[in-house]
Coordinates of C-alpha atoms and ligand atoms in Angstrom, one line a residue:
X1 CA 14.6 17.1 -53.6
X2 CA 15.7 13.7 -52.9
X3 CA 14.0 11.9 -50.7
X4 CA 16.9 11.0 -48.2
X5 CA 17.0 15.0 -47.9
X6 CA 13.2 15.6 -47.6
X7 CA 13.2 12.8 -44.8
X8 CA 15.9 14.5 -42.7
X9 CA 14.4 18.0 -43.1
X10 CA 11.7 16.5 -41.8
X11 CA 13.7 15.1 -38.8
X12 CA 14.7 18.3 -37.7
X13 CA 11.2 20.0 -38.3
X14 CA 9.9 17.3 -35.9
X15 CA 12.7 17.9 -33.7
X16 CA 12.3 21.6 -33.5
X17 CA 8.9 20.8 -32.6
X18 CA 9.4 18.6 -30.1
X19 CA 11.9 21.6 -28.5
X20 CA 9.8 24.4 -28.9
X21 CA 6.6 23.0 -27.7
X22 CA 8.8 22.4 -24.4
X23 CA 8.2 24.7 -21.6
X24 CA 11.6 27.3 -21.5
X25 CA 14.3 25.4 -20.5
X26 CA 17.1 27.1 -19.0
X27 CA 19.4 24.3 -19.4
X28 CA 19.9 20.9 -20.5
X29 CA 22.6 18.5 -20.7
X30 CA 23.6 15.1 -21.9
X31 CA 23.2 11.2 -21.5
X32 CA 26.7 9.7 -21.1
X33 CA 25.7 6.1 -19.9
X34 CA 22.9 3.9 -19.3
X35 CA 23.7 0.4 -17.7
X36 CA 21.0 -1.4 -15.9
X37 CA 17.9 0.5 -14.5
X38 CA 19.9 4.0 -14.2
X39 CA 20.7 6.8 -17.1
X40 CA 23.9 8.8 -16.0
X41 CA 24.0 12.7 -17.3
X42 CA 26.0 15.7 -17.2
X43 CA 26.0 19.0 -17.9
X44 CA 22.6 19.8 -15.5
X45 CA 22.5 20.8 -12.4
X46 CA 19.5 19.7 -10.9
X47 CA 18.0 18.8 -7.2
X48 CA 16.8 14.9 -6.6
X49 CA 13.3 14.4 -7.3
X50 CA 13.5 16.6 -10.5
X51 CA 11.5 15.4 -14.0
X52 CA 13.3 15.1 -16.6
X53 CA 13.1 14.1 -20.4
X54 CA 15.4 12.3 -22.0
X55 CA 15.3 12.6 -26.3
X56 CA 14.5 9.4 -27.9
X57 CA 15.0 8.6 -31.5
X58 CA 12.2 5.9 -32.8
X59 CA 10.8 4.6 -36.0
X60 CA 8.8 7.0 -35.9
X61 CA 10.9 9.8 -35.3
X62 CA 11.7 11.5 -32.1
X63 CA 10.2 11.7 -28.7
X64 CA 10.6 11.8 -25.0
X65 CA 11.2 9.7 -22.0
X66 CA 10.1 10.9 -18.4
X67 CA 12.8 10.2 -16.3
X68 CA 13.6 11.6 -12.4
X69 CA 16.3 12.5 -10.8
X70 CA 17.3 9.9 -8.1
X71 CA 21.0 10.5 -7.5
X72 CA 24.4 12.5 -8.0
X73 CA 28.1 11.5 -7.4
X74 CA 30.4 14.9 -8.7
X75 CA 29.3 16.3 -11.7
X76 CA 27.0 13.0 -12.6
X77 CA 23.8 12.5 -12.2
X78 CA 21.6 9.6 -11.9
X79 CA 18.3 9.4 -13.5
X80 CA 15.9 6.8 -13.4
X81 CA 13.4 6.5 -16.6
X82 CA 9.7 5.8 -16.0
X83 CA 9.6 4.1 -18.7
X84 CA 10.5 2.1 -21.5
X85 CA 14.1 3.1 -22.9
X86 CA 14.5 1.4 -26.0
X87 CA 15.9 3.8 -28.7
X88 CA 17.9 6.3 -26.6
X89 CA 21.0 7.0 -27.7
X90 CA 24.4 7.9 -26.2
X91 CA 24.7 11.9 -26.0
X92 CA 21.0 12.3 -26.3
X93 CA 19.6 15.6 -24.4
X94 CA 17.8 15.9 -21.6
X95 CA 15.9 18.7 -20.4
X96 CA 14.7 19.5 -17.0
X97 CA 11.1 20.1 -17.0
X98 CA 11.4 22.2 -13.9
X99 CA 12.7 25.6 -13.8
X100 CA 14.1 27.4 -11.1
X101 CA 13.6 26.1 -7.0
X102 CA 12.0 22.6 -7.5
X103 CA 8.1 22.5 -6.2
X104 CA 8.0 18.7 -6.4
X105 CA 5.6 16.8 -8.3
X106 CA 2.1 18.8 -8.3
X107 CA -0.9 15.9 -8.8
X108 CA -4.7 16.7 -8.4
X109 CA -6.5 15.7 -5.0
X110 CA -9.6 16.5 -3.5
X111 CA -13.4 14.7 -3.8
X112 CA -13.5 14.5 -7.1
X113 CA -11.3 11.6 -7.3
X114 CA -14.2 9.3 -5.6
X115 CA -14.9 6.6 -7.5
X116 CA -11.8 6.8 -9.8
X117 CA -8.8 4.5 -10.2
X118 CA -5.7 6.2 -11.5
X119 CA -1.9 5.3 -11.5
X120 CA 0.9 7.1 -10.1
X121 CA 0.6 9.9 -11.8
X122 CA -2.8 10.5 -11.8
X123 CA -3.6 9.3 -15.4
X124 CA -7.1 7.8 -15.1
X125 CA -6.8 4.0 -16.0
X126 CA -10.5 3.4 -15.5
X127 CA -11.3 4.6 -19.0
X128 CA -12.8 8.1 -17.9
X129 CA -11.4 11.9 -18.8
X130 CA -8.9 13.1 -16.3
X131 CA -10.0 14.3 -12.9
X132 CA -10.8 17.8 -12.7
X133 CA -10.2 19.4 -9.1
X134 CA -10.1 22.8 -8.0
X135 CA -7.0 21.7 -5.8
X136 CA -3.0 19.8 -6.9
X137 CA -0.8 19.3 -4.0
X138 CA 2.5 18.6 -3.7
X139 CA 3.5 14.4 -2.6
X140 CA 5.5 15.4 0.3
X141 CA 3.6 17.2 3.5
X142 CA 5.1 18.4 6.5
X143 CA 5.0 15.4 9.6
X144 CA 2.0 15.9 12.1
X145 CA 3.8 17.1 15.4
X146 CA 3.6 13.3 17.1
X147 CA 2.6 15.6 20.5
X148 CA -0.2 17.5 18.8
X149 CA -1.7 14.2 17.3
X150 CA -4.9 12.9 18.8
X151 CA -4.7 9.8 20.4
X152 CA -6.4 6.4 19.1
X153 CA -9.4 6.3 21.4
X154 CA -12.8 5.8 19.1
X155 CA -13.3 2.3 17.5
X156 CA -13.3 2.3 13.6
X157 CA -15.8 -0.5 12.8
X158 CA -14.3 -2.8 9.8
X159 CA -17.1 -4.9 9.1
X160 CA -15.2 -8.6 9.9
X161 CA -16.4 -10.1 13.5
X162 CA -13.3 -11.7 13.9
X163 CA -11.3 -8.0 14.0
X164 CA -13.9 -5.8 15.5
X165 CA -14.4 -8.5 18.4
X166 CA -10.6 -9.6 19.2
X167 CA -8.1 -7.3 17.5
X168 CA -10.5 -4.0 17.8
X169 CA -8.8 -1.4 15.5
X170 CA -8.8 2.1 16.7
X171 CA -9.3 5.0 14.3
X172 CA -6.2 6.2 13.1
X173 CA -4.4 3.0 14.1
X174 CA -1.9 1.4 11.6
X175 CA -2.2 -2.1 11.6
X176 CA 0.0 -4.7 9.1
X177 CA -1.6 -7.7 7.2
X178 CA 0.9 -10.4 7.0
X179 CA 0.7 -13.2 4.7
X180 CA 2.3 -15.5 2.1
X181 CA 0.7 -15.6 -1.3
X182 CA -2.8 -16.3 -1.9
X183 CA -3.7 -16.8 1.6
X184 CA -6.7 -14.7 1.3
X185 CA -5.6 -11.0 1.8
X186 CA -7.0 -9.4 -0.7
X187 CA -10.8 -10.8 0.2
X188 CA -10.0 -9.6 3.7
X189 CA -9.2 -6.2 2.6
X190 CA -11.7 -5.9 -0.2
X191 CA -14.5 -7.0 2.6
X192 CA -13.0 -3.9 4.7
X193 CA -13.5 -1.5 2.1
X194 CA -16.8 -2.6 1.5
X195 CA -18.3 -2.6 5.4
X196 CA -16.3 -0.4 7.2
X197 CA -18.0 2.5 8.9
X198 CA -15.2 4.8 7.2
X199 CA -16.0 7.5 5.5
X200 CA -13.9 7.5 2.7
X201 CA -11.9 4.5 1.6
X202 CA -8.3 5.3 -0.2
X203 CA -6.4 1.8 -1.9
X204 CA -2.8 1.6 -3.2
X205 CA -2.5 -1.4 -5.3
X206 CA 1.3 -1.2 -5.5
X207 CA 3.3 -3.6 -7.4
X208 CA 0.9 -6.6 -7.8
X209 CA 0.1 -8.4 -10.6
X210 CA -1.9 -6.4 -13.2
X211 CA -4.7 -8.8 -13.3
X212 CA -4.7 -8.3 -9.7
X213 CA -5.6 -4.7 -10.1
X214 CA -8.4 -5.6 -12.4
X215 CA -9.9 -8.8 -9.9
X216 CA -9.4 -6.0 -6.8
X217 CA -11.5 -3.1 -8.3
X218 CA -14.5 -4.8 -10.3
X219 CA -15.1 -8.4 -7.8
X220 CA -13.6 -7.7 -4.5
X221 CA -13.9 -3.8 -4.2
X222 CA -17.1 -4.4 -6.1
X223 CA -20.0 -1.0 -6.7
X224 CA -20.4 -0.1 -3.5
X225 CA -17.0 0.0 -2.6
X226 CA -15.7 2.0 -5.7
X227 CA -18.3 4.6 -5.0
X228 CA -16.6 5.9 -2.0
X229 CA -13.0 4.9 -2.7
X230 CA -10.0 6.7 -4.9
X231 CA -7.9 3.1 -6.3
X232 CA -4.5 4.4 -7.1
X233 CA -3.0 1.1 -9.0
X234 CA 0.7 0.7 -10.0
X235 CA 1.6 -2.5 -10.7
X236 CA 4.9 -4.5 -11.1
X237 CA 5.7 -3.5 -14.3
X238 CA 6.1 0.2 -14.2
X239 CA 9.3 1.5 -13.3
X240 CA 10.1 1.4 -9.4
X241 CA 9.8 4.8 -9.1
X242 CA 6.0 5.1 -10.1
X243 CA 5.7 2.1 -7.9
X244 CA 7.1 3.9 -4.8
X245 CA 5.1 7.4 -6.4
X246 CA 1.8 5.2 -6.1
X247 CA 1.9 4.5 -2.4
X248 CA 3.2 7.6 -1.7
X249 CA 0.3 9.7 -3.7
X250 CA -2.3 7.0 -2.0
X251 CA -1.1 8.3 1.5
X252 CA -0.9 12.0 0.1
X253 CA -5.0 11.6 -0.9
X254 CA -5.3 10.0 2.7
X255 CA -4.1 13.0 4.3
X256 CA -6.3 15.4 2.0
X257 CA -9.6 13.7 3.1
X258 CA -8.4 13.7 6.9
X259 CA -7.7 17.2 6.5
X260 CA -11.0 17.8 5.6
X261 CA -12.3 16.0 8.8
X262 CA -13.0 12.5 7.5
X263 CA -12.1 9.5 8.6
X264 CA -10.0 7.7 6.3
X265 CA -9.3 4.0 5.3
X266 CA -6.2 3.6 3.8
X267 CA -5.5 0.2 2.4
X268 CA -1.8 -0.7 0.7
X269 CA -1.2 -3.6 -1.2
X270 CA 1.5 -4.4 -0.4
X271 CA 4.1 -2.5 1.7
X272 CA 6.8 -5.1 0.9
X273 CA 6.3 -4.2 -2.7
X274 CA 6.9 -0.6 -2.0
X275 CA 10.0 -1.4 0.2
X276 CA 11.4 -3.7 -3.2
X277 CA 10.6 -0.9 -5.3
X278 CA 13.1 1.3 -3.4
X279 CA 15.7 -1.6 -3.0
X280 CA 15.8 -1.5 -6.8
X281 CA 16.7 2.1 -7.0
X282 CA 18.5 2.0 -4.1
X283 CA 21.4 -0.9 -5.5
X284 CA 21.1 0.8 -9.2
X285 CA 22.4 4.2 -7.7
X286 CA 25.2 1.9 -6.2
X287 CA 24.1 1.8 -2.5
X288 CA 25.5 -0.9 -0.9
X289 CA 23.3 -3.8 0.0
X290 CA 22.9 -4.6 4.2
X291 CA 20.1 -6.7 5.3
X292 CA 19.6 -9.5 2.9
X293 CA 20.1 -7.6 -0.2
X294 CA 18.1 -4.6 1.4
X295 CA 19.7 -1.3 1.5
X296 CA 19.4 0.6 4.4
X297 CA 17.6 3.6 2.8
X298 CA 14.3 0.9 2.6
X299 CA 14.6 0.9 6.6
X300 CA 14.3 4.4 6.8
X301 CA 11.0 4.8 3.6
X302 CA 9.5 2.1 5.4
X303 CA 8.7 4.4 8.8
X304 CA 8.6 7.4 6.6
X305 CA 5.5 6.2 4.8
X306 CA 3.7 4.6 7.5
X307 CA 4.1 7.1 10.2
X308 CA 2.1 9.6 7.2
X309 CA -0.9 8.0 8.4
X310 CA -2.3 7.8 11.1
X311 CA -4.7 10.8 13.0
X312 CA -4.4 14.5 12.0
X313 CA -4.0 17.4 14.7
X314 CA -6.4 17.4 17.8
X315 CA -9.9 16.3 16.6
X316 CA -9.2 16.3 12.8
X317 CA -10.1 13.4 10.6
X318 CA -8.1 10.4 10.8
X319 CA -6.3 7.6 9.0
X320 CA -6.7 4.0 9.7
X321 CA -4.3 2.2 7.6
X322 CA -3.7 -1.5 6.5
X323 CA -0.7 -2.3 5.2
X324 CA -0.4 -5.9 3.9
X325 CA 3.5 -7.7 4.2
X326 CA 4.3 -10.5 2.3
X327 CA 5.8 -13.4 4.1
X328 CA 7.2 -15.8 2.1
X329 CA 7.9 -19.2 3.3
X330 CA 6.5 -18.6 6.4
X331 CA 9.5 -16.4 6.7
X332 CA 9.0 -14.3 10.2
X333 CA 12.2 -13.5 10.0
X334 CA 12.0 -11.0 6.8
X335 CA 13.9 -7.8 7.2
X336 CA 10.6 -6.3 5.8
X337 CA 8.6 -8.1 8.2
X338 CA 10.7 -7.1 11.4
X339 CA 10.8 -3.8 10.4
X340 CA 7.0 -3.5 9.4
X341 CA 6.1 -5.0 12.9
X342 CA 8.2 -2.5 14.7
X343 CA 6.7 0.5 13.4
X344 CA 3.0 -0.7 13.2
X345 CA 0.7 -0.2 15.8
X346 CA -0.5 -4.1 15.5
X347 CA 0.1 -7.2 13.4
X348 CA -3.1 -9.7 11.6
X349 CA -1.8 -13.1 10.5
X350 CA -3.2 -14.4 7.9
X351 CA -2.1 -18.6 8.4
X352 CA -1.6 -20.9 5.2
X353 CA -2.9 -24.0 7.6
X354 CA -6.2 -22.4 8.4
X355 CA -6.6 -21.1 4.5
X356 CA -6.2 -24.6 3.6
X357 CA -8.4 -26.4 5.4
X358 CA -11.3 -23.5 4.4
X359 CA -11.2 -21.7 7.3
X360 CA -11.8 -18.2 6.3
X361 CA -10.8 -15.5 7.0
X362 CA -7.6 -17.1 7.8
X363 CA -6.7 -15.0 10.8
X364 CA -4.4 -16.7 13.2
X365 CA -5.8 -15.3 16.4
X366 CA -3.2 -16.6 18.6
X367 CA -0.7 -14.6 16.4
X368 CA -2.0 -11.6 16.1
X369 CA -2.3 -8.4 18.3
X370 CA -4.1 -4.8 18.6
X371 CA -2.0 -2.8 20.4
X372 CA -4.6 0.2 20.8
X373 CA -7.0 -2.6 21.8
X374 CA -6.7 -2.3 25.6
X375 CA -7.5 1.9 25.3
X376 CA -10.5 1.3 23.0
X377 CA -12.6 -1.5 25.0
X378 CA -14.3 -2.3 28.6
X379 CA -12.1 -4.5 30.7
X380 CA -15.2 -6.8 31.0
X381 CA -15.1 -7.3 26.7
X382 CA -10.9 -7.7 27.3
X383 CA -11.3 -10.2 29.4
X384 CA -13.3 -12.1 27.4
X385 CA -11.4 -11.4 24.7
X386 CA -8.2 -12.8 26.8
X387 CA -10.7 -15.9 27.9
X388 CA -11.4 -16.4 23.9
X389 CA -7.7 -16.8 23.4
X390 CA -6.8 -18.8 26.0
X391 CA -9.5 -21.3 25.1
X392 CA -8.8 -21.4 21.4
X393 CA -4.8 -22.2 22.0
X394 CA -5.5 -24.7 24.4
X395 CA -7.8 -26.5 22.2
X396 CA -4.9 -25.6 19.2
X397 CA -2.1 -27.4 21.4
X398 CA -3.8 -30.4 22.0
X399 CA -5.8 -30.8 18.8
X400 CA -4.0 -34.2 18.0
X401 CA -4.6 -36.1 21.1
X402 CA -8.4 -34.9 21.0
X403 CA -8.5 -35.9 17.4
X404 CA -7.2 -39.4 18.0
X405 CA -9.7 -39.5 20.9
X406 CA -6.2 -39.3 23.1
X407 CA -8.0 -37.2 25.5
X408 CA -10.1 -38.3 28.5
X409 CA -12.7 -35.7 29.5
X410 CA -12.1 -34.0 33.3
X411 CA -8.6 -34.4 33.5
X412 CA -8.3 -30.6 32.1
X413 CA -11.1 -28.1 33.0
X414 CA -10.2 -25.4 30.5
X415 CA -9.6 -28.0 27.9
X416 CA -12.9 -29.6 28.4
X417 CA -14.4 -26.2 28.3
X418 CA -12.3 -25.4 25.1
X419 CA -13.7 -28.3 23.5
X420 CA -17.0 -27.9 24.4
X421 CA -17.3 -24.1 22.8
X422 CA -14.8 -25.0 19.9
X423 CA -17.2 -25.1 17.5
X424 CA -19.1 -21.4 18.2
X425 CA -15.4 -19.8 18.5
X426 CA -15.1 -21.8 15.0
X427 CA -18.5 -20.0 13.9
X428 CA -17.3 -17.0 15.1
X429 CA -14.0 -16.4 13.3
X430 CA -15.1 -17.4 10.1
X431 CA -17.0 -14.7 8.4
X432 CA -18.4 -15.1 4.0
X433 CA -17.1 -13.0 1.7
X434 CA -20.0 -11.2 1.2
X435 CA -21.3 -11.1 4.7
X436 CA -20.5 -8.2 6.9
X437 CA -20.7 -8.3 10.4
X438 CA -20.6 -4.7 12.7
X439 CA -19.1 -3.8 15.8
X440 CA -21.9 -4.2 18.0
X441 CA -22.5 -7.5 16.7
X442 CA -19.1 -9.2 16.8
X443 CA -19.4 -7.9 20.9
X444 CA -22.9 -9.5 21.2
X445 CA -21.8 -12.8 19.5
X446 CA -19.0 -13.1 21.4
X447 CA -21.2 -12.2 24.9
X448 CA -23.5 -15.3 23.5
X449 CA -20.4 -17.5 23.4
X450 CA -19.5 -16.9 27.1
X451 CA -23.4 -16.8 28.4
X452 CA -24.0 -20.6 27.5
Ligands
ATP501 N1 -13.7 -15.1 3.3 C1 -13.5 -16.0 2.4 N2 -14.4 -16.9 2.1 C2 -14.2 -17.8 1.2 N3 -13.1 -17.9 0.4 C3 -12.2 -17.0 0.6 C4 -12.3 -16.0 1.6 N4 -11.2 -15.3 1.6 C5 -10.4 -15.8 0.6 N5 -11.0 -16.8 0.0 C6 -10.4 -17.7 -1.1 O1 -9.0 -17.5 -1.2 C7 -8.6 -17.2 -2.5 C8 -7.3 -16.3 -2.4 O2 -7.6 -15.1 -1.8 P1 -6.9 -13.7 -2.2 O3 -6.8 -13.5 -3.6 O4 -7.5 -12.7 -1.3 O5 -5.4 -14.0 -1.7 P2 -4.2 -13.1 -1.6 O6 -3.5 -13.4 -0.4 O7 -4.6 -11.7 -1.9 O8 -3.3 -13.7 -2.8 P3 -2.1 -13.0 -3.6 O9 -0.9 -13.3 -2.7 O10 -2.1 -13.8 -4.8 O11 -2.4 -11.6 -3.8 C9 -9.8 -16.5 -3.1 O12 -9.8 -16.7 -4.5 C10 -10.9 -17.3 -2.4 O13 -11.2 -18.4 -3.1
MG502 MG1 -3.9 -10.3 -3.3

């Protein structure tokens, strides 16, 4: 036998392989195009959301991309690969990996995931075997009833004095982080999941920088933190749709745990990332760009996501979620950033001036807002809170006259007062990395402040 002829049998032996070791497939059809980010295919007929794999020819013979349905326009159907398609060629097959009424994506939940840090698709990426649980779930859930909810009334103690004194976060209260780059909101959150009074702490590390993942899970999340937390990382360089996947299987563990009574942590990092990862599959299925490049299916993701969390049905667990937002430039006016604020139940600032001259964390007091806070404290500990602010700005807005010794003492009571307890608010707000300050405390120190 030559050997051209004992290399194609082979081809087809591996090929007939490849088929038969498939689940039954009742149909499959073919690729037609491929231009940009999406795969076009006929000949299927399949719902959105479907796996699919697409044949691949390699060096080394042939194998299989993932891919998912995202789209259809007539007979066509838009599929976006999860990952790299080098090598696929035009007619290849593709086979639907679902047969019959689609269940969605099935991925393991439950408490054995503790302590483990997995990607989008449950693949463990910390090194250990796969998770075994008794119990998979399917990503999507139905809405909790917004009238059977419980309402935000207990106080979730997040270990920074600066939060649990002036923007007191409610359990089941969804709060946004917003920040440019490297403005310190990755410490902040890392020091939540490591001194909050949760019970279980659930991180999406969505779209960031891989060496980001790493920093987050072995210095900032640290031991302590890892025990008690499921990290479910995907970073900006898998395909959008794992990206999107990641945050929403991060919220999907959320629920499981507050389902089981506990009270939950979620922490995403970063929501903008998850609203880019859908603006990239939303303009490679053609939909037209509206808001500064943003389609408007990212407008309606955004709320779908967020509103996941939250607390369950009267006295269930709950879900107190941080989602950060990237604001570039000092940009305020971000689409993302708009819309985030609308549909979150309170806003931290993180400022660039304040990380810059050392001042951390970097929370811009003045700019930031709890909106549960006024159901969750005594009027006596809102007042102060409101005489806290008041002082802090006024010393803020006239920071350069007192500087250049512009000021003459008397002339402003609250100033003079403002400038006289400037440096215990200073003291206050600023909180180590790896010092953790509880509820009781933050309202004691600020009681100290005011008793002076
Ligand atoms: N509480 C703190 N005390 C001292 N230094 C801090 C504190 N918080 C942040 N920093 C400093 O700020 C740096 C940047 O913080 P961090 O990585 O959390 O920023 P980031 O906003 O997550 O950045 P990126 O946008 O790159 O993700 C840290 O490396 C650290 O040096
Ligand atoms: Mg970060």
């Amino acid at each position: 036998m030559t050997l051209r002829l004992k290399n194609w049998l082979e081809a087809i032996d591996r090929k007939e392989k490849l088929i038969t070791s498939l689940p039954p497939f009742r149909q499959y059809g073919k690729l037609t195009r491929a231009t940009g980010l999406v795969m076009e295919a006929v000949g299927l007929k399949l719902p959105i959301g479907t796996l699919c794999i697409v044949e691949r020819h390699s060096r080394d013979g042939i194998d299989k991309v993932e891919s998912e349905v995202v789209g259809f326009n007539g007979q066509i159907l838009y599929l976006m690969p999860l990952e790299n398609v080098d090598g696929i060629l035009p007619g290849a097959r593709v086979y639907s990996l679902e047969t019959g009424a689609s269940k969605g994506k099935q991925l393991p939940l439950g408490p054995e995931l503790l302590g483990r840090v997995l990607d989008a698709s449950a693949r463990p990426l910390d090194g250990l075997p796969a998770p075994v649980t008794l119990q998979h779930g399917s990503l999507f859930t139905q809405p909790v009833n917004p009238l059977q909810r419980d309402p935000i009334k207990h106080v979730l103690d997040v270990g920074v004095r600066a939060i649990n004194g002036l923007l007191t976060v409610g359990r089941g209260q969804r709060m946004g982080l917003f920040a440019g780059s490297g403005v310190g909101k990755s410490v902040l959150l890392g020091m939540m999941a490591r001194y909050t009074k949760a019970d279980v702490i659930v991180v999406g590390l969505i779209g960031e920088r891989g060496r980001e993942v790493k920093d987050f899970i072995e210095n900032i999340l640290g031991e302590d933190g890892r025990k008690r937390s499921v990290v479910i990382a995907a970073p900006a360089d898998v395909s959008p749709i794992l990206r999107m996947q990641g945050a929403v299987y991060a919220t999907r563990i959320a629920e499981d745990f507050r389902d089981r009574g506990l009270d939950v942590l979620l922490i995403m990092d970063s929501l903008t990332r998850y609203a880019m990862a859908q603006r990239e599959i939303a303009l490679a299925i053609g939909e037209p760009p509206a808001t500064k490049g943003y389609p408007p299916s990212v407008f309606a993701k955004l709320p779908a996501l967020v509103e996941r969390a939250g607390n369950g049905v009267k006295e269930g667990g709950s879900i107190t979620a941080f989602y950060t937002v990237l604001t570039e430039g000092d940009d305020q006016q971000d689409p993302i950033a708009d819309s985030a604020r609308a549909i979150l139940d309170g806003h931290i600032v993180l400022s660039r001036r304040l990380a810059e001259s050392g001042h951390y964390p970097a929370i811009d007091i003045e700019a930031s807002i709890s909106r549960a806070m006024t159901e969750l404290i005594e009027p006596v500990h809102y007042k102060k809170v409101q005489n806290f602010k008041q002082l802090l700005s006024s010393y803020q807005r006239n920071r350069d006259l007192i500087s250049v010794g512009a000021y003459a003492a008397g002339s402003d009571p609250l100033l003079d007062k403002a400038i006289r307890l400037y440096p215990q608010m200073e003291a206050y707000l600023q909180q180590a990395i790896y010092e953790s300050s509880g509820y009781e405390e933050a309202g004691n120190n600020l009681d100290k402040i005011f008793s002076d």
